[in-house]
Short mmCIF file of C-alpha atoms in Angstrom, two decimals:
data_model
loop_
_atom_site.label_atom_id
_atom_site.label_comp_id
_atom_site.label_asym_id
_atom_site.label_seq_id
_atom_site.Cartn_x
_atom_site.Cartn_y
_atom_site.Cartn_z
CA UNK C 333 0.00 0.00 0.00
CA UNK C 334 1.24 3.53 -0.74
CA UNK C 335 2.83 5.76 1.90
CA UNK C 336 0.02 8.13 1.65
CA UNK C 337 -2.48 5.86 2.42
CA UNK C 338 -0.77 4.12 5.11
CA UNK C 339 -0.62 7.34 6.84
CA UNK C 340 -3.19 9.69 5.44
CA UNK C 341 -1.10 12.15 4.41
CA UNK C 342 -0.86 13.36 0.74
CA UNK C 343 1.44 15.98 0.92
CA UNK C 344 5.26 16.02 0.98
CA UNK C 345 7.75 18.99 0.62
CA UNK C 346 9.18 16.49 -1.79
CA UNK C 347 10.36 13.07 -2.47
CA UNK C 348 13.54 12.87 -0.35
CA UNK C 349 10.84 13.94 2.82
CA UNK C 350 8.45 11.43 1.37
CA UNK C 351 11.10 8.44 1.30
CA UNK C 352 12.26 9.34 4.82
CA UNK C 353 8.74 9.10 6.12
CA UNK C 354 8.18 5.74 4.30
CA UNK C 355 11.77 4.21 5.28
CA UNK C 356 10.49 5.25 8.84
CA UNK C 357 7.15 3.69 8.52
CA UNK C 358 8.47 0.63 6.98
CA UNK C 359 11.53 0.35 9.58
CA UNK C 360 8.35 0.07 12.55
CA UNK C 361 6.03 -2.42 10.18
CA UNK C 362 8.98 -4.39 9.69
CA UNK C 363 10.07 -4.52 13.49
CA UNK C 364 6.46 -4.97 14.71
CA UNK C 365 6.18 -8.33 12.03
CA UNK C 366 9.39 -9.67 14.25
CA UNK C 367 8.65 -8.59 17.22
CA UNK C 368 5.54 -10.93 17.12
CA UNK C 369 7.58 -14.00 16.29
CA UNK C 370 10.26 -13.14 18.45
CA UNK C 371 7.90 -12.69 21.90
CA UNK C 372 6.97 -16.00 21.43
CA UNK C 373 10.61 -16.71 22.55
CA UNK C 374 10.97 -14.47 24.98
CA UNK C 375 13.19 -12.34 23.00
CA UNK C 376 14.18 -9.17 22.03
CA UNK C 377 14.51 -7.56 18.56
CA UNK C 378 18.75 -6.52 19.93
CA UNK C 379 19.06 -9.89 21.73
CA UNK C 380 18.21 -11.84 18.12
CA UNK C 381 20.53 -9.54 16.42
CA UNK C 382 23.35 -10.31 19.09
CA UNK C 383 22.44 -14.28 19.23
CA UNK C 384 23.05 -13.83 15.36
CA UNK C 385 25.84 -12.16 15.53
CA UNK C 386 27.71 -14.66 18.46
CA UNK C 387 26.27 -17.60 15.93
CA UNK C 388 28.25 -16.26 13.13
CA UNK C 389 31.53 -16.43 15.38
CA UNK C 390 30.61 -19.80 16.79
CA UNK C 391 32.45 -21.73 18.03
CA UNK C 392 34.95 -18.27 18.31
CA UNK C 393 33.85 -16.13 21.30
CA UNK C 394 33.10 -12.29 20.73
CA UNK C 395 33.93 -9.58 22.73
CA UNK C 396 31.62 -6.99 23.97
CA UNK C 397 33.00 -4.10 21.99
CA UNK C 398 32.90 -6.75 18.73
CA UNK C 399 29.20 -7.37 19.39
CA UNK C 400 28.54 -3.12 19.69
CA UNK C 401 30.18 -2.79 16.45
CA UNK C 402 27.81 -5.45 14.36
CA UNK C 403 24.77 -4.26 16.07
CA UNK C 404 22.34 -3.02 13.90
CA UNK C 405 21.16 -0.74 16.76
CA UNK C 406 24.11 1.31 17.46
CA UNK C 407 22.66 3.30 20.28
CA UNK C 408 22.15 -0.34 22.32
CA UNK C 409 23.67 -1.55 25.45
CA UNK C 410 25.70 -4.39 24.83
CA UNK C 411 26.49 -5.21 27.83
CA UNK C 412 23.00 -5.24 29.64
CA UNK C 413 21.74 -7.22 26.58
CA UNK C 414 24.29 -9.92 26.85
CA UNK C 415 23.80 -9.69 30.74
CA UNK C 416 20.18 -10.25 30.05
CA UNK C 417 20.98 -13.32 27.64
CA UNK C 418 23.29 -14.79 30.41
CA UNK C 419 20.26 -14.78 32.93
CA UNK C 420 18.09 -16.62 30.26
CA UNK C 421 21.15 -19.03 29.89
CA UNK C 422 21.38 -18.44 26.22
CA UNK C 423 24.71 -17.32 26.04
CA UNK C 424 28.06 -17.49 28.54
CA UNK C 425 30.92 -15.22 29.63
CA UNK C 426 34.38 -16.61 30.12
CA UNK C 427 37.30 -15.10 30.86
CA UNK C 428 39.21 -14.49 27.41
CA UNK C 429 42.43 -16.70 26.68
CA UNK C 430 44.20 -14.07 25.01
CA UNK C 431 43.73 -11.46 27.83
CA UNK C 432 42.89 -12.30 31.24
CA UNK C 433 41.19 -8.83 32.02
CA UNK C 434 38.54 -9.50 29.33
CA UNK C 435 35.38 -11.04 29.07
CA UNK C 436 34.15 -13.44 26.18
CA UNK C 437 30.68 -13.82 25.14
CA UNK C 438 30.24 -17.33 23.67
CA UNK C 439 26.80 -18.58 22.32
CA UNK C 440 25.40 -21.49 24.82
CA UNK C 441 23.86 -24.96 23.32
CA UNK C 442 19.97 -23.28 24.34
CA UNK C 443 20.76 -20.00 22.56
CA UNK C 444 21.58 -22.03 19.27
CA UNK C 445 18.82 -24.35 19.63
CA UNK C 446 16.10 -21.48 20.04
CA UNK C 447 18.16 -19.54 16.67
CA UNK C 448 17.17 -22.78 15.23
CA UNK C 449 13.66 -22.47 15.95
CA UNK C 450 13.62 -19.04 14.86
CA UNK C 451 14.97 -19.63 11.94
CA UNK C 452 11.73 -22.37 10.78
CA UNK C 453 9.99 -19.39 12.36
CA UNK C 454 10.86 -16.01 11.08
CA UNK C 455 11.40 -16.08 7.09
CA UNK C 456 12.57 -12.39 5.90
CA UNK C 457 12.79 -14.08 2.57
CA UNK C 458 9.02 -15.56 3.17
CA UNK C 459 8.12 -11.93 4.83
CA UNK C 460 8.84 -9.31 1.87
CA UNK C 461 9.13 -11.87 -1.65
CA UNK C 462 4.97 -11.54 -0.91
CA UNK C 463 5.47 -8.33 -2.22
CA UNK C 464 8.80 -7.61 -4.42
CA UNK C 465 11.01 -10.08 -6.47
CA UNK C 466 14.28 -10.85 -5.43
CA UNK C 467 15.40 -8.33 -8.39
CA UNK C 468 13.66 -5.73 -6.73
CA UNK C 469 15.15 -6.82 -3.29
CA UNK C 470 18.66 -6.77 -4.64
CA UNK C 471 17.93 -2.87 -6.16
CA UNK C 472 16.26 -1.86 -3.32
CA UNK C 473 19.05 -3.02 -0.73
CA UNK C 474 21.65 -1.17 -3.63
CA UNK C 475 19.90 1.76 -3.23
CA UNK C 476 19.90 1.45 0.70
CA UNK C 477 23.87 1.11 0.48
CA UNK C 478 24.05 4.21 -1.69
CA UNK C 479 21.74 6.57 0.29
CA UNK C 480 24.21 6.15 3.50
CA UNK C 481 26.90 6.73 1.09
#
């Protein structure tokens, strides 16, 4: 459905306002589709994104500051999130092998299986190929890349 419908508004100063407004729009319809299959879990939209990230390094450890730098949410707190993730036993801390001052996050046995689940769970591919081809997906993430330069 068109931006202006969606929102009832049919007039923009222009279309760099109007594709602001509808990357905005889309950025909350998109989060509120996961957050629904990610509740079932227990889980957070930035505690999927970090059990993602510490699967990718698996079996590697990461380090806080490695696990700030992939987040897609920049402005998160790492370290409560991964504290949070500890409590729910889906990931451990260990003290690192290389440095004995620093902490390493590793990805725990539960955290994987319920990544697992989520994966049969929550298809991006399934979510948005509804609605544009994988052409269009491929341009549209292009044009993504070259609006943040």
């Amino acid at each position: 459905m068109e931006i202006e419908k969606e929102i009832y508004n049919k007039k923009f100063e222009d279309n760099h306002q109007k594709v602001v407004v509808n990357l905005i729009y889309t950025y909350g319809w998109i989060t509120n589709l996961l957050k629904l299959k990610l509740n079932k879990h227990s889980i957070t939209l930035q505690q999927y994104n970090i059990l993602r990230i510490l699967r990718g390094q698996y079996p590697n450890p990461a380090t806080v500051n490695i696990l700030k730098e992939r987040m897609l949410d920049k402005m998160s707190d790492a370290s409560r999130i991964v504290e949070r993730l500890v409590q729910k036993d889906l990931v451990k801390r260990c003290v690192s092998n290389k440095d004995r001052r620093a902490v390493d996050i590793l990805i725990s046995q539960k955290g994987l299986d319920i990544l697992q689940k989520l994966d049969n769970e929550v298809s991006l591919k399934d979510l948005l190929s509804k609605n544009i081809s994988d052409e269009e997906a491929h341009t549209l993430s292009g044009l993504l890349d070259k609006m943040r330069g």
